[in-house]
Coordinates of C-alpha atoms in Angstrom, one line a residue:
X2 CA 1.8 -45.4 14.1
X3 CA 3.3 -43.1 16.7
X4 CA 6.1 -44.4 18.7
X5 CA 7.0 -42.4 21.8
X6 CA 9.5 -44.7 23.6
X7 CA 11.7 -42.1 25.2
X8 CA 11.2 -39.8 28.2
X9 CA 12.3 -36.2 28.4
X10 CA 14.7 -35.8 31.5
X11 CA 17.2 -33.2 32.1
X12 CA 16.9 -31.6 28.7
X13 CA 17.4 -34.8 26.7
X14 CA 15.3 -37.6 25.3
X15 CA 16.4 -40.8 27.2
X16 CA 15.6 -44.4 27.2
X17 CA 13.6 -45.9 30.1
X18 CA 15.5 -47.7 32.6
X19 CA 13.5 -50.9 31.7
X20 CA 11.6 -51.0 28.4
X21 CA 8.0 -51.8 28.8
X22 CA 5.4 -50.5 26.3
X23 CA 1.7 -49.8 26.1
X24 CA -0.5 -49.6 23.0
X25 CA -2.6 -46.5 22.6
X26 CA -6.0 -46.9 20.9
X27 CA -8.0 -44.5 18.8
X28 CA -11.4 -44.5 20.4
X29 CA -13.2 -43.8 17.2
X30 CA -11.7 -46.8 15.4
X31 CA -10.7 -49.1 18.2
X32 CA -7.5 -49.6 16.5
X33 CA -4.0 -49.3 17.9
X34 CA -2.4 -46.0 16.6
X35 CA 0.7 -45.7 18.8
X36 CA 2.9 -47.0 21.5
X37 CA 4.5 -45.4 24.6
X38 CA 7.2 -46.6 27.0
X39 CA 5.9 -47.2 30.5
X40 CA 8.0 -45.7 33.2
X41 CA 8.8 -47.0 36.6
X42 CA 9.9 -45.6 40.0
X43 CA 13.6 -45.6 38.8
X44 CA 12.7 -43.4 35.8
X45 CA 10.8 -41.1 38.2
X46 CA 13.8 -40.9 40.5
X47 CA 16.1 -39.8 37.6
X48 CA 13.6 -37.0 36.6
X49 CA 13.0 -35.8 40.1
X50 CA 16.9 -35.7 40.6
X51 CA 17.2 -33.6 37.4
X52 CA 14.4 -31.3 38.6
X53 CA 16.1 -30.9 42.0
X54 CA 19.4 -30.0 40.5
X55 CA 17.7 -27.4 38.1
X56 CA 15.8 -25.8 41.0
X57 CA 18.9 -24.3 42.5
X58 CA 19.4 -22.1 39.6
X59 CA 16.0 -21.8 38.2
X60 CA 14.4 -20.6 41.5
X61 CA 16.8 -17.7 41.5
X62 CA 16.0 -16.4 38.0
X63 CA 14.4 -13.0 37.5
X64 CA 10.9 -12.2 36.6
X65 CA 12.1 -11.1 33.2
X66 CA 14.0 -14.3 32.5
X67 CA 11.0 -16.5 33.3
X68 CA 8.8 -14.2 31.3
X69 CA 11.0 -14.6 28.3
X70 CA 10.9 -18.4 28.6
X71 CA 7.1 -18.4 28.9
X72 CA 6.9 -16.2 25.7
X73 CA 9.2 -18.7 23.8
X74 CA 7.1 -21.6 25.0
X75 CA 4.0 -19.9 23.7
X76 CA 5.6 -19.2 20.3
X77 CA 6.6 -22.8 19.9
X78 CA 3.2 -24.0 21.0
X79 CA 1.5 -21.8 18.3
X80 CA 3.9 -23.4 15.8
X81 CA 2.7 -26.9 16.8
X82 CA -1.0 -25.9 16.9
X83 CA -1.9 -28.3 14.1
X84 CA 0.1 -31.2 15.4
X85 CA -1.5 -30.8 18.8
X86 CA -5.0 -30.7 17.4
X87 CA -4.4 -33.9 15.4
X88 CA -3.0 -35.7 18.4
X89 CA -5.9 -34.8 20.6
X90 CA -8.4 -35.9 18.1
X91 CA -6.6 -39.2 17.6
X92 CA -5.9 -40.0 21.3
X93 CA -9.2 -39.2 22.9
X94 CA -11.7 -38.7 20.1
X95 CA -12.4 -34.9 20.3
X96 CA -14.0 -33.7 17.1
X97 CA -11.5 -31.9 15.0
X98 CA -13.5 -28.8 15.3
X99 CA -13.5 -29.0 19.1
X100 CA -9.8 -29.7 19.2
X101 CA -9.0 -26.6 17.0
X102 CA -11.6 -24.3 18.7
X103 CA -11.1 -25.4 22.4
X104 CA -8.8 -28.2 23.3
X105 CA -5.6 -26.8 21.8
X106 CA -6.5 -23.0 22.5
X107 CA -7.1 -23.8 26.1
X108 CA -3.5 -24.7 26.6
X109 CA -2.4 -21.6 24.7
X110 CA -4.7 -19.5 26.9
X111 CA -3.1 -20.6 30.1
X112 CA 0.4 -19.9 28.9
X113 CA -0.6 -16.4 27.7
X114 CA -2.5 -15.7 31.0
X115 CA 0.4 -16.8 33.1
X116 CA 2.9 -14.5 31.2
X117 CA 0.4 -11.6 31.6
X118 CA 0.1 -12.1 35.3
X119 CA 3.8 -12.6 35.8
X120 CA 4.5 -9.0 34.6
X121 CA 2.9 -7.4 37.7
X122 CA 2.7 -10.3 40.3
X123 CA 3.8 -9.3 43.7
X124 CA 6.4 -11.6 45.1
X125 CA 7.3 -9.4 48.1
X126 CA 5.3 -7.2 50.5
X127 CA 6.5 -4.7 53.1
X128 CA 4.7 -4.9 56.4
X129 CA 6.5 -2.4 58.6
X130 CA 9.8 -4.0 59.7
X131 CA 8.8 -7.3 58.2
X132 CA 9.2 -8.5 54.7
X133 CA 6.8 -11.1 53.4
X134 CA 8.4 -13.1 50.6
X135 CA 6.7 -15.6 48.2
X136 CA 9.2 -18.1 47.1
X137 CA 8.9 -21.1 44.6
X138 CA 7.8 -24.2 46.5
X139 CA 10.3 -26.5 44.7
X140 CA 10.1 -29.6 42.7
X141 CA 6.4 -30.3 41.5
X142 CA 5.0 -33.5 40.1
X143 CA 2.0 -33.3 37.7
X144 CA -0.4 -36.0 37.0
X145 CA -2.8 -35.0 34.3
X146 CA -6.0 -36.5 32.8
X147 CA -7.1 -37.4 29.3
X148 CA -10.3 -35.4 28.9
X149 CA -8.8 -32.0 28.4
X150 CA -5.2 -33.0 28.1
X151 CA -3.6 -29.7 27.1
X152 CA -5.7 -27.6 29.3
X153 CA -4.7 -29.6 32.4
X154 CA -0.9 -29.7 31.4
X155 CA -0.7 -25.9 30.6
X156 CA -2.7 -24.8 33.7
X157 CA -0.1 -26.5 35.9
X158 CA 3.1 -26.1 33.8
X159 CA 2.6 -22.3 33.1
X160 CA 2.2 -21.0 36.7
X161 CA 5.0 -23.4 37.8
X162 CA 7.4 -21.9 35.2
X163 CA 6.3 -18.4 36.1
X164 CA 6.9 -18.8 39.9
X165 CA 10.3 -20.5 39.4
X166 CA 9.4 -24.2 40.2
X167 CA 10.8 -27.2 38.4
X168 CA 8.6 -30.2 37.5
X169 CA 8.0 -33.8 36.4
X170 CA 4.9 -34.4 34.2
X171 CA 3.1 -37.7 33.8
X172 CA 0.4 -37.2 31.1
X173 CA -2.4 -39.7 31.0
X174 CA -1.3 -43.0 29.4
X175 CA -4.7 -43.2 27.7
X176 CA -4.1 -40.0 25.8
X177 CA -0.4 -39.4 25.9
X178 CA 0.4 -38.0 22.4
X179 CA -0.3 -34.4 23.1
X180 CA 1.7 -34.4 26.3
X181 CA 4.7 -35.8 24.4
X182 CA 4.4 -33.1 21.8
X183 CA 4.1 -30.5 24.7
X184 CA 7.7 -31.9 25.9
X185 CA 8.9 -31.3 22.4
X186 CA 7.7 -27.7 22.5
X187 CA 9.4 -27.2 25.9
X188 CA 12.6 -28.4 24.4
X189 CA 12.3 -26.3 21.3
X190 CA 11.6 -23.2 23.5
X191 CA 14.9 -23.7 25.2
X192 CA 13.5 -24.3 28.7
X193 CA 16.7 -24.9 30.8
X194 CA 17.7 -28.6 31.3
X195 CA 15.9 -30.2 34.3
X196 CA 13.2 -27.5 34.7
X197 CA 10.6 -29.5 32.8
X198 CA 10.7 -33.3 32.6
X199 CA 8.3 -35.9 31.3
X200 CA 7.9 -39.6 32.2
X201 CA 5.1 -41.6 30.5
X202 CA 3.4 -44.3 32.6
X203 CA 0.4 -45.5 34.5
X204 CA -0.8 -44.7 38.1
X205 CA 0.8 -47.6 39.9
X206 CA 4.1 -47.4 38.0
X207 CA 4.8 -43.7 37.8
X208 CA 1.8 -41.8 39.5
X209 CA 2.5 -43.5 42.9
X210 CA 6.2 -42.8 42.6
X211 CA 5.7 -39.1 41.9
X212 CA 3.2 -38.8 44.8
X213 CA 5.4 -40.4 47.3
X214 CA 8.9 -39.3 46.2
X215 CA 10.7 -37.5 49.2
X216 CA 12.3 -35.0 46.9
X217 CA 9.0 -33.8 45.5
X218 CA 7.7 -30.7 47.3
X219 CA 4.2 -30.6 45.7
X220 CA 2.0 -33.0 43.8
X221 CA -0.7 -31.6 41.6
X222 CA -3.3 -34.1 40.4
X223 CA -6.4 -33.8 38.2
X224 CA -8.6 -36.9 37.9
X225 CA -11.2 -39.0 39.7
X226 CA -11.8 -38.5 43.4
X227 CA -11.0 -42.2 43.9
X228 CA -7.5 -41.8 42.4
X229 CA -7.0 -38.4 44.2
X230 CA -7.5 -40.1 47.6
X231 CA -4.8 -42.6 46.7
X232 CA -2.4 -39.7 45.6
X233 CA -3.1 -37.9 48.9
X234 CA -2.3 -41.1 50.9
X235 CA 0.9 -41.7 49.0
X236 CA 2.0 -38.0 49.6
X237 CA 1.1 -38.0 53.3
X238 CA 4.3 -39.6 54.8
X239 CA 6.5 -36.9 53.2
X240 CA 4.1 -34.0 54.1
X241 CA 4.3 -32.5 50.8
X242 CA 1.7 -30.0 49.4
X243 CA -1.2 -31.8 47.7
X244 CA -3.2 -29.9 45.1
X245 CA -6.2 -31.7 43.6
X246 CA -8.9 -31.0 41.0
X247 CA -11.3 -34.0 41.2
X248 CA -14.8 -35.1 40.2
X249 CA -18.0 -33.1 40.0
X250 CA -21.7 -33.5 39.8
X251 CA -22.6 -29.8 39.1
X252 CA -26.1 -28.4 39.4
X253 CA -27.6 -26.1 36.9
X254 CA -30.4 -24.1 38.4
X255 CA -32.7 -22.9 35.7
X256 CA -35.0 -20.1 36.9
X257 CA -38.7 -19.8 36.2
X258 CA -38.8 -16.9 33.6
X259 CA -39.0 -15.9 30.0
X260 CA -35.5 -17.2 29.3
X261 CA -36.5 -20.8 30.4
X262 CA -36.3 -22.5 26.9
X263 CA -33.0 -20.8 26.0
X264 CA -31.5 -21.8 29.4
X265 CA -32.6 -25.4 29.0
X266 CA -31.2 -25.7 25.6
X267 CA -27.8 -24.1 26.6
X268 CA -27.6 -26.5 29.5
X269 CA -28.1 -29.6 27.3
X270 CA -25.4 -28.3 24.8
X271 CA -23.0 -27.6 27.7
X272 CA -23.4 -31.2 29.1
X273 CA -22.8 -32.8 25.7
X274 CA -19.7 -30.8 24.9
X275 CA -16.6 -33.1 24.7
X276 CA -18.9 -36.1 24.9
X277 CA -19.8 -35.1 28.4
X278 CA -16.2 -35.7 29.5
X279 CA -15.8 -32.6 31.6
X280 CA -15.5 -32.7 35.4
X281 CA -17.3 -29.4 35.7
X282 CA -20.2 -30.3 33.2
X283 CA -23.7 -29.1 34.5
X284 CA -25.0 -32.8 34.6
X285 CA -28.0 -32.1 37.1
X286 CA -30.4 -29.6 35.6
X287 CA -32.9 -28.3 38.1
X288 CA -36.2 -26.9 36.7
X289 CA -39.5 -25.8 38.3
X290 CA -41.5 -29.0 38.7
X291 CA -44.5 -27.4 36.9
X292 CA -42.4 -26.9 33.9
X293 CA -40.8 -30.4 33.8
X294 CA -42.6 -31.5 30.7
X295 CA -41.7 -28.3 28.9
X296 CA -38.0 -28.7 29.9
X297 CA -38.1 -32.4 28.7
X298 CA -39.5 -31.3 25.4
X299 CA -36.8 -28.6 24.9
X300 CA -34.1 -31.0 26.1
X301 CA -35.2 -33.7 23.7
X302 CA -35.3 -31.5 20.7
X303 CA -31.9 -30.1 21.5
X304 CA -30.3 -33.5 22.2
X305 CA -31.8 -34.9 18.9
X306 CA -30.0 -32.1 16.9
X307 CA -26.6 -33.2 18.3
X308 CA -24.8 -35.5 15.8
X309 CA -22.3 -38.2 16.8
X310 CA -19.7 -39.7 14.5
X311 CA -16.2 -39.8 13.1
X312 CA -14.2 -37.0 14.9
X313 CA -12.6 -36.1 11.6
X314 CA -16.0 -35.6 10.0
X315 CA -18.7 -32.9 10.5
X316 CA -20.1 -34.2 13.7
X317 CA -20.8 -32.5 17.1
X318 CA -19.6 -35.4 19.3
X319 CA -16.9 -38.0 18.9
X320 CA -16.6 -41.1 21.0
X321 CA -15.8 -41.4 24.7
X322 CA -12.2 -42.2 25.4
X323 CA -12.2 -46.0 26.0
X324 CA -14.2 -49.2 26.2
X325 CA -13.9 -49.0 30.0
X326 CA -15.6 -45.6 30.0
X327 CA -18.2 -46.7 27.4
X328 CA -19.2 -49.8 29.6
X329 CA -19.4 -47.6 32.7
X330 CA -21.6 -45.0 31.0
X331 CA -23.9 -47.8 29.6
X332 CA -24.3 -49.3 32.9
X333 CA -25.3 -45.9 34.4
X334 CA -27.8 -45.2 31.6
X335 CA -29.4 -48.6 32.3
X336 CA -29.4 -47.9 36.0
X337 CA -31.4 -44.6 35.3
X338 CA -33.9 -46.6 33.4
X339 CA -34.2 -49.3 36.0
X340 CA -34.6 -46.8 38.8
X341 CA -37.6 -45.1 37.1
X342 CA -36.2 -42.0 35.5
X343 CA -38.0 -40.9 32.3
X344 CA -35.8 -41.5 29.3
X345 CA -36.3 -38.5 27.1
X346 CA -33.5 -38.9 24.5
X347 CA -30.8 -41.4 23.7
X348 CA -30.4 -44.5 25.8
X349 CA -28.1 -47.5 25.8
X350 CA -26.1 -48.8 22.8
X351 CA -24.3 -47.0 20.1
X352 CA -26.0 -44.3 18.0
X353 CA -27.6 -45.7 14.8
X354 CA -25.2 -46.4 11.9
X355 CA -22.1 -46.8 14.1
X356 CA -20.8 -50.4 14.3
X357 CA -17.6 -49.7 16.1
X358 CA -16.0 -47.0 18.2
X359 CA -16.8 -46.0 21.7
X360 CA -19.7 -43.8 20.7
X361 CA -22.6 -42.9 23.1
X362 CA -26.0 -41.6 22.3
X363 CA -26.6 -38.1 23.7
X364 CA -29.0 -39.1 26.6
X365 CA -31.4 -37.0 28.6
X366 CA -33.5 -38.2 31.6
X367 CA -36.4 -36.2 33.2
X368 CA -38.2 -36.7 36.6
X369 CA -34.9 -37.6 38.2
X370 CA -35.0 -37.7 42.0
X371 CA -32.1 -37.2 44.5
X372 CA -32.1 -40.9 45.5
X373 CA -31.3 -42.2 42.0
X374 CA -27.9 -43.3 41.0
X375 CA -27.7 -41.0 38.1
X376 CA -28.3 -38.0 40.4
X377 CA -25.4 -38.9 42.6
X378 CA -22.7 -40.6 40.6
X379 CA -20.3 -38.8 38.2
X380 CA -21.2 -40.4 34.8
X381 CA -18.5 -38.6 32.7
X382 CA -20.5 -39.1 29.5
X383 CA -23.1 -37.2 27.4
X384 CA -25.9 -37.9 30.0
X385 CA -28.2 -35.2 31.6
X386 CA -30.4 -35.6 34.5
X387 CA -33.4 -33.2 34.9
X388 CA -34.7 -32.8 38.4
X389 CA -37.7 -30.8 39.6
X390 CA -37.9 -28.1 42.4
X391 CA -40.9 -26.4 44.1
X392 CA -39.1 -23.3 45.2
X393 CA -35.8 -21.6 44.5
X394 CA -34.7 -22.4 48.1
X395 CA -35.4 -26.1 47.5
X396 CA -33.4 -25.9 44.1
X397 CA -30.5 -24.6 46.0
X398 CA -30.7 -27.4 48.7
X399 CA -30.9 -30.0 45.9
X400 CA -28.0 -28.4 44.1
X401 CA -25.9 -28.6 47.3
X402 CA -27.0 -32.1 48.1
X403 CA -23.9 -33.8 46.7
X404 CA -20.5 -34.9 47.9
X405 CA -19.0 -32.8 45.2
X406 CA -18.5 -29.0 44.8
X407 CA -16.5 -28.2 41.8
X408 CA -18.9 -26.0 39.8
X409 CA -22.4 -24.7 39.6
X410 CA -24.6 -22.9 37.1
X411 CA -27.5 -20.5 37.2
X412 CA -29.5 -19.5 34.2
X413 CA -32.3 -17.0 34.0
X414 CA -33.4 -13.4 32.9
X415 CA -33.4 -12.0 36.4
X416 CA -29.7 -11.2 37.0
X417 CA -30.3 -10.1 40.6
X418 CA -32.0 -13.4 41.4
X419 CA -29.3 -15.3 39.6
X420 CA -26.6 -13.6 41.6
X421 CA -28.4 -14.5 44.9
X422 CA -28.7 -18.1 43.9
X423 CA -25.0 -18.3 42.8
X424 CA -23.8 -16.9 46.2
X425 CA -25.6 -19.9 47.9
X426 CA -24.2 -22.7 45.7
X427 CA -21.4 -24.5 47.5
X428 CA -19.0 -24.8 44.7
X429 CA -15.6 -23.4 43.7
X430 CA -16.8 -21.8 40.4
X431 CA -20.4 -20.7 39.5
X432 CA -21.3 -19.4 36.1
X433 CA -24.3 -17.2 35.5
X434 CA -25.9 -17.5 32.0
X435 CA -23.0 -19.3 30.4
X436 CA -20.2 -16.9 31.4
X437 CA -16.6 -18.0 31.5
X438 CA -13.4 -16.5 32.5
X439 CA -9.9 -18.1 32.0
X440 CA -8.4 -15.9 34.7
X441 CA -11.0 -17.0 37.3
X442 CA -9.8 -19.5 40.0
X443 CA -10.9 -23.0 39.2
X444 CA -11.2 -25.7 41.8
X445 CA -13.6 -27.4 44.2
X446 CA -15.2 -27.6 47.6
X447 CA -15.8 -31.0 49.4
X448 CA -14.8 -34.1 47.5
X449 CA -13.9 -32.0 44.4
X450 CA -10.5 -31.3 45.6
X451 CA -8.5 -28.5 47.2
X452 CA -6.5 -25.6 45.9
X453 CA -7.2 -23.5 42.8
X454 CA -5.9 -23.4 39.2
X455 CA -6.1 -20.7 36.5
X456 CA -5.0 -17.1 36.7
X457 CA -3.3 -15.4 39.6
X458 CA -4.8 -17.9 42.2
X459 CA -2.7 -20.7 40.5
X460 CA 0.4 -18.8 41.3
X461 CA -0.2 -19.0 45.0
X462 CA -0.3 -22.8 44.8
X463 CA 3.2 -22.9 43.7
X464 CA 4.7 -20.5 46.3
X465 CA 5.8 -20.7 50.0
X466 CA 5.3 -17.8 52.2
X467 CA 8.2 -16.6 54.2
X468 CA 8.2 -13.8 56.8
X469 CA 11.6 -12.0 57.4
X470 CA 11.3 -10.0 60.5
X471 CA 13.6 -7.1 61.2
X472 CA 14.1 -6.6 57.5
X473 CA 13.6 -2.9 57.7
X474 CA 14.2 -2.0 61.4
X475 CA 13.2 1.5 62.6
X476 CA 15.9 4.0 62.7
X477 CA 17.4 4.6 66.2
X478 CA 16.0 7.8 67.7

């Protein structure tokens, strides 16, 4: 039983102002495996004040000082690699192999990337007599999700540290263990008191206070579009910067060529990774209508090879994170059946042989049309919708026919055509043939949010731009 009943504020582990606790469940066993303290607006106020005090000196540190701190954080993170992997598996059900191969390394990758970028990042630019200066925005509040917990913590914390900001983190109360260990890492790394603070809690108790606090200069939120709207509303009266990475319903356009079978199989595997709990998952696969049966057959064969079970065992997929999520996914699978989509693989209920745990069958629907609920709503589970197109132009139109715009995918042998299609997808990040890049900007168009994370683009989110005119006046003639 893990007990995380203190918050990390001003360089110390402190008791909550008022002790309230929340049980944390292991989604694979449905058993309580830990407790956290739930914070309040009073705890947030203490943490924000600590961050505000620390900002005065931290914002004035040199590039070299911040680089040294980032490198110490990375070293401590590496020491706790095993602890972090165990925590992620326990709190949100990621298979141990995925935790070790992707979940924990993702956080490490953002820390290393930020350190590398900081070495050469230009914080000042001469424009004749004017000096353009990029300065840290101030105190930042971070509200992070449960699905890729370390990825989302590190991709906010790393650039904030690098640019001289101070911060208060609220990790997801559904999967809080890895966030708590991250705070231990920050302490062990000797991050100056008040620069990084952690308050556990839920949205109404802590998230709302972090979003509305007048001494917070920026709120960065990752989660559902619904919750993101509430964050923006809470932030509006104080006119703070709002950075959001929200939902997605990403199209995957499979071109009509010799790579077709390989492209379909890759798309299925991508959707199912992390039990479908990725905001950028390619959940709408678009295939030529005349090859729908072929696509369905390949998708069925691929989905049926995916094993589901104990995340500590040798299985591809673990559970989804909670009963709430499981119920939502089951309802949407049933909706797909009721609305006439062709169920190719999976379906409702737990996979055979699993009597407890929030496990979902890898599910594929074919002959899905744009008016169906499963083509429009973010399911956030291992569920793929295959849709048909008559022409590439129609595929692009269907792909863009969504309120979201987080990611897009194009798969095919003809690189020139794939590039052409990628340019026309209205999304913040488009991947051709499975390519990925941790330094590429990540964020969405439309209802998928605003601003960008990852790499050098993330740095700009945490900086204000100041123009100092007459900084270098012309010499008198």
